[in-house]
Amino acid sequence: MPPRPDAPAAPAAERPRVPRFTRAEHRVHRATAALMAVCVLTAGCLYLPFLAELVGRRALMVTVHEWSGLLLPVPLLLGLGSRALRTDLTRLNRYGPHDRQWLRAALRRRGGRPAGKFNAGQKLYAAWIAGAVLVMLGTGLLMWFTSLAPLVWRTGATFVHDWLALAVVLVIAGHVWKAFGDPESRRGLRTGSVDAQWARREHPLWEHEDDTR
């Protein structure tokens, strides 16, 4: 029997929940975030004078930065053994008319933003950060192994690496800010499930997507 219109809403803890992420996906996200944080912090210690003076040990910071950057793709590569992760990667790389509608509504700050398990903003963020990591990895290797390319290439690699690093920091800051504005989304990544009402409101097309887990 459906609840009466004047009946009080059920406490959040008693509402039905739906599975969103597996433990493997949680671990991949956490490991990737940790490595990215190390990259950003060590980069700050290398480029910002007040942090460099505070921390010192520049050679150690360089080594940690290089190896954390080199290891950055490893969690995702290991996670490909998870069928659930592969399914979600397919979702992230699949765009449809509803994604264009979501972007138009988001840019105009209006409602009516249809989304599957991942909205268009999350898809664009995932694609951008994946591309940025590959470019950072390539330019970083040119800077690390100086015999790989002539000086002019290494100079260009340094320019791209530094400015792209700044863009990455800004984009990640926006990602974190959006995450803090959506507690249920964070809870879903942490616990693996989300409130069913939240899922229907924020991702109304999710239940119609193929789930091949």
mmCIF file of C-alpha atoms in Angstrom, residues 23 50 67 88 101 114 128 184 212:
data_model
loop_
_atom_site.group_PDB
_atom_site.id
_atom_site.type_symbol
_atom_site.label_atom_id
_atom_site.label_comp_id
_atom_site.label_asym_id
_atom_site.label_seq_id
_atom_site.Cartn_x
_atom_site.Cartn_y
_atom_site.Cartn_z
ATOM 1 C CA ARG A 23 34.402 -3.101 -3.710
ATOM 2 C CA PHE A 50 57.295 28.407 0.403
ATOM 3 C CA TRP A 67 57.146 7.152 -9.122
ATOM 4 C CA ASP A 88 31.068 1.128 -15.969
ATOM 5 C CA GLN A 101 20.216 17.622 -22.981
ATOM 6 C CA PRO A 114 18.302 13.170 -17.743
ATOM 7 C CA TRP A 128 39.387 14.544 -19.715
ATOM 8 C CA GLU A 184 24.682 10.698 -1.278
ATOM 9 C CA THR A 212 25.805 -6.877 -17.556
#
